[in-house]
Short mmCIF file of C-alpha atoms in Angstrom, two decimals:
data_model
loop_
_atom_site.label_atom_id
_atom_site.label_comp_id
_atom_site.label_asym_id
_atom_site.label_seq_id
_atom_site.Cartn_x
_atom_site.Cartn_y
_atom_site.Cartn_z
CA UNK A 19 33.12 -64.54 69.03
CA UNK A 20 29.85 -64.63 67.14
CA UNK A 21 28.75 -64.56 63.52
CA UNK A 22 25.25 -63.55 62.40
CA UNK A 23 24.16 -64.07 58.80
CA UNK A 24 20.97 -62.42 57.52
CA UNK A 25 19.26 -62.77 54.18
CA UNK A 26 16.12 -61.03 52.92
CA UNK A 27 15.85 -58.95 56.10
CA UNK A 28 14.90 -55.26 56.45
CA UNK A 29 17.67 -52.69 56.10
CA UNK A 30 16.72 -51.20 59.47
CA UNK A 31 17.64 -54.44 61.21
CA UNK A 32 21.06 -54.40 59.56
CA UNK A 33 21.58 -50.83 60.74
CA UNK A 34 20.52 -51.75 64.26
CA UNK A 35 22.97 -54.66 64.40
CA UNK A 36 25.90 -52.44 63.37
CA UNK A 37 25.70 -50.82 66.80
CA UNK A 38 27.04 -54.06 68.30
CA UNK A 39 28.72 -55.99 65.48
CA UNK A 40 30.91 -55.35 62.43
CA UNK A 41 29.24 -55.90 59.06
CA UNK A 42 32.06 -57.51 57.08
CA UNK A 43 29.89 -58.21 54.02
CA UNK A 44 26.27 -57.55 53.11
CA UNK A 45 24.23 -59.32 55.78
CA UNK A 46 27.23 -60.94 57.52
CA UNK A 47 27.95 -59.61 61.02
CA UNK A 48 30.93 -60.53 63.20
CA UNK A 49 31.80 -59.50 66.73
CA UNK A 50 32.41 -60.37 70.32
CA UNK A 51 29.53 -59.89 72.75
CA UNK A 52 28.42 -61.28 76.07
CA UNK A 53 25.75 -63.97 76.23
CA UNK A 54 23.21 -61.43 77.45
CA UNK A 55 23.85 -59.13 74.49
CA UNK A 56 23.86 -62.10 72.09
CA UNK A 57 20.44 -63.25 73.35
CA UNK A 58 19.12 -59.68 73.12
CA UNK A 59 20.35 -59.37 69.52
CA UNK A 60 18.85 -62.73 68.56
CA UNK A 61 15.48 -61.71 70.06
CA UNK A 62 15.69 -58.49 68.04
CA UNK A 63 16.39 -60.47 64.88
CA UNK A 64 13.40 -62.77 65.53
CA UNK A 65 11.10 -59.78 66.12
CA UNK A 66 12.09 -57.64 63.16
CA UNK A 67 13.32 -59.99 60.43
CA UNK A 68 9.85 -60.69 59.05
CA UNK A 69 10.04 -63.37 56.38
CA UNK A 70 13.85 -63.18 56.21
CA UNK A 71 16.29 -65.89 57.25
CA UNK A 72 18.97 -65.75 59.92
CA UNK A 73 21.74 -67.93 61.34
CA UNK A 74 23.57 -67.10 64.56
CA UNK A 75 26.82 -68.94 65.38
CA UNK A 76 28.83 -68.35 68.53
CA UNK A 77 31.81 -69.95 70.21
CA UNK A 78 31.22 -72.06 73.31
CA UNK A 79 32.96 -74.62 75.43
CA UNK A 80 32.45 -78.19 74.32
CA UNK A 81 33.58 -80.71 71.78
CA UNK A 82 32.48 -78.73 68.73
CA UNK A 83 33.50 -75.36 70.12
CA UNK A 84 30.41 -73.62 68.78
CA UNK A 85 26.63 -73.42 69.01
CA UNK A 86 24.07 -71.90 66.70
CA UNK A 87 20.48 -70.80 66.21
CA UNK A 88 18.55 -70.89 62.94
CA UNK A 89 15.45 -68.98 61.81
CA UNK A 90 13.48 -69.98 58.68
CA UNK A 91 16.36 -71.66 56.92
CA UNK A 92 16.61 -74.73 54.67
CA UNK A 93 18.86 -76.44 57.20
CA UNK A 94 17.78 -77.49 60.71
CA UNK A 95 20.11 -78.21 63.63
CA UNK A 96 19.79 -81.79 64.92
CA UNK A 97 21.36 -83.08 68.15
CA UNK A 98 23.00 -86.44 67.49
CA UNK A 99 24.57 -87.85 70.67
CA UNK A 100 25.78 -84.46 71.82
CA UNK A 101 26.96 -83.25 68.42
CA UNK A 102 24.87 -80.67 66.64
CA UNK A 103 24.63 -81.46 62.93
CA UNK A 104 22.77 -79.66 60.18
CA UNK A 105 20.04 -81.57 58.41
CA UNK A 106 18.63 -80.39 55.12
CA UNK A 107 14.86 -80.43 54.86
CA UNK A 108 13.52 -82.79 52.22
CA UNK A 109 11.56 -81.28 49.38
CA UNK A 110 7.97 -82.35 48.93
CA UNK A 111 7.71 -84.05 45.59
CA UNK A 112 4.72 -82.85 43.60
CA UNK A 113 5.39 -85.18 40.68
CA UNK A 114 5.11 -88.94 40.67
CA UNK A 115 8.34 -90.88 41.16
CA UNK A 116 9.72 -92.36 37.92
CA UNK A 117 8.45 -95.78 36.90
CA UNK A 118 10.81 -98.66 37.60
CA UNK A 119 11.68 -100.85 34.64
CA UNK A 120 10.25 -104.34 34.80
CA UNK A 121 12.40 -107.41 34.35
CA UNK A 122 15.92 -108.36 35.23
CA UNK A 123 18.97 -106.20 35.08
CA UNK A 124 21.82 -107.18 32.76
CA UNK A 125 23.82 -108.49 35.71
CA UNK A 126 20.86 -110.50 36.96
CA UNK A 127 20.24 -112.00 33.52
CA UNK A 128 23.87 -113.08 33.21
CA UNK A 129 23.79 -114.57 36.70
CA UNK A 130 20.70 -116.60 35.81
CA UNK A 131 22.41 -117.93 32.69
CA UNK A 132 25.51 -118.85 34.68
CA UNK A 133 27.79 -116.41 32.92
CA UNK A 134 29.94 -114.67 35.46
CA UNK A 135 32.72 -112.35 34.61
#
């Protein structure tokens, strides 16, 4: 079983994928294909998607039971001791971080005075 999710991709690519997979919603394709066909479809997506994004998820043997590929997405797959987890990319901050207040916090001031609750 495999799931392919496209966003901001050409309509021609979606039409091409319907030859092999069912389009259950706009840009969401589901089907069962061999590994050779899956790799061929993923290569086709990489060639023709342009600036669009794509995620391919397929079932496999292993602890998680699935594997995936990602193209130009906000989340990146990271291998952590054999488990593939998704890591969100951090945004580059263009503004300065907020200034920290100087001095003691209320809890610190009470601790200095010996007043504990």
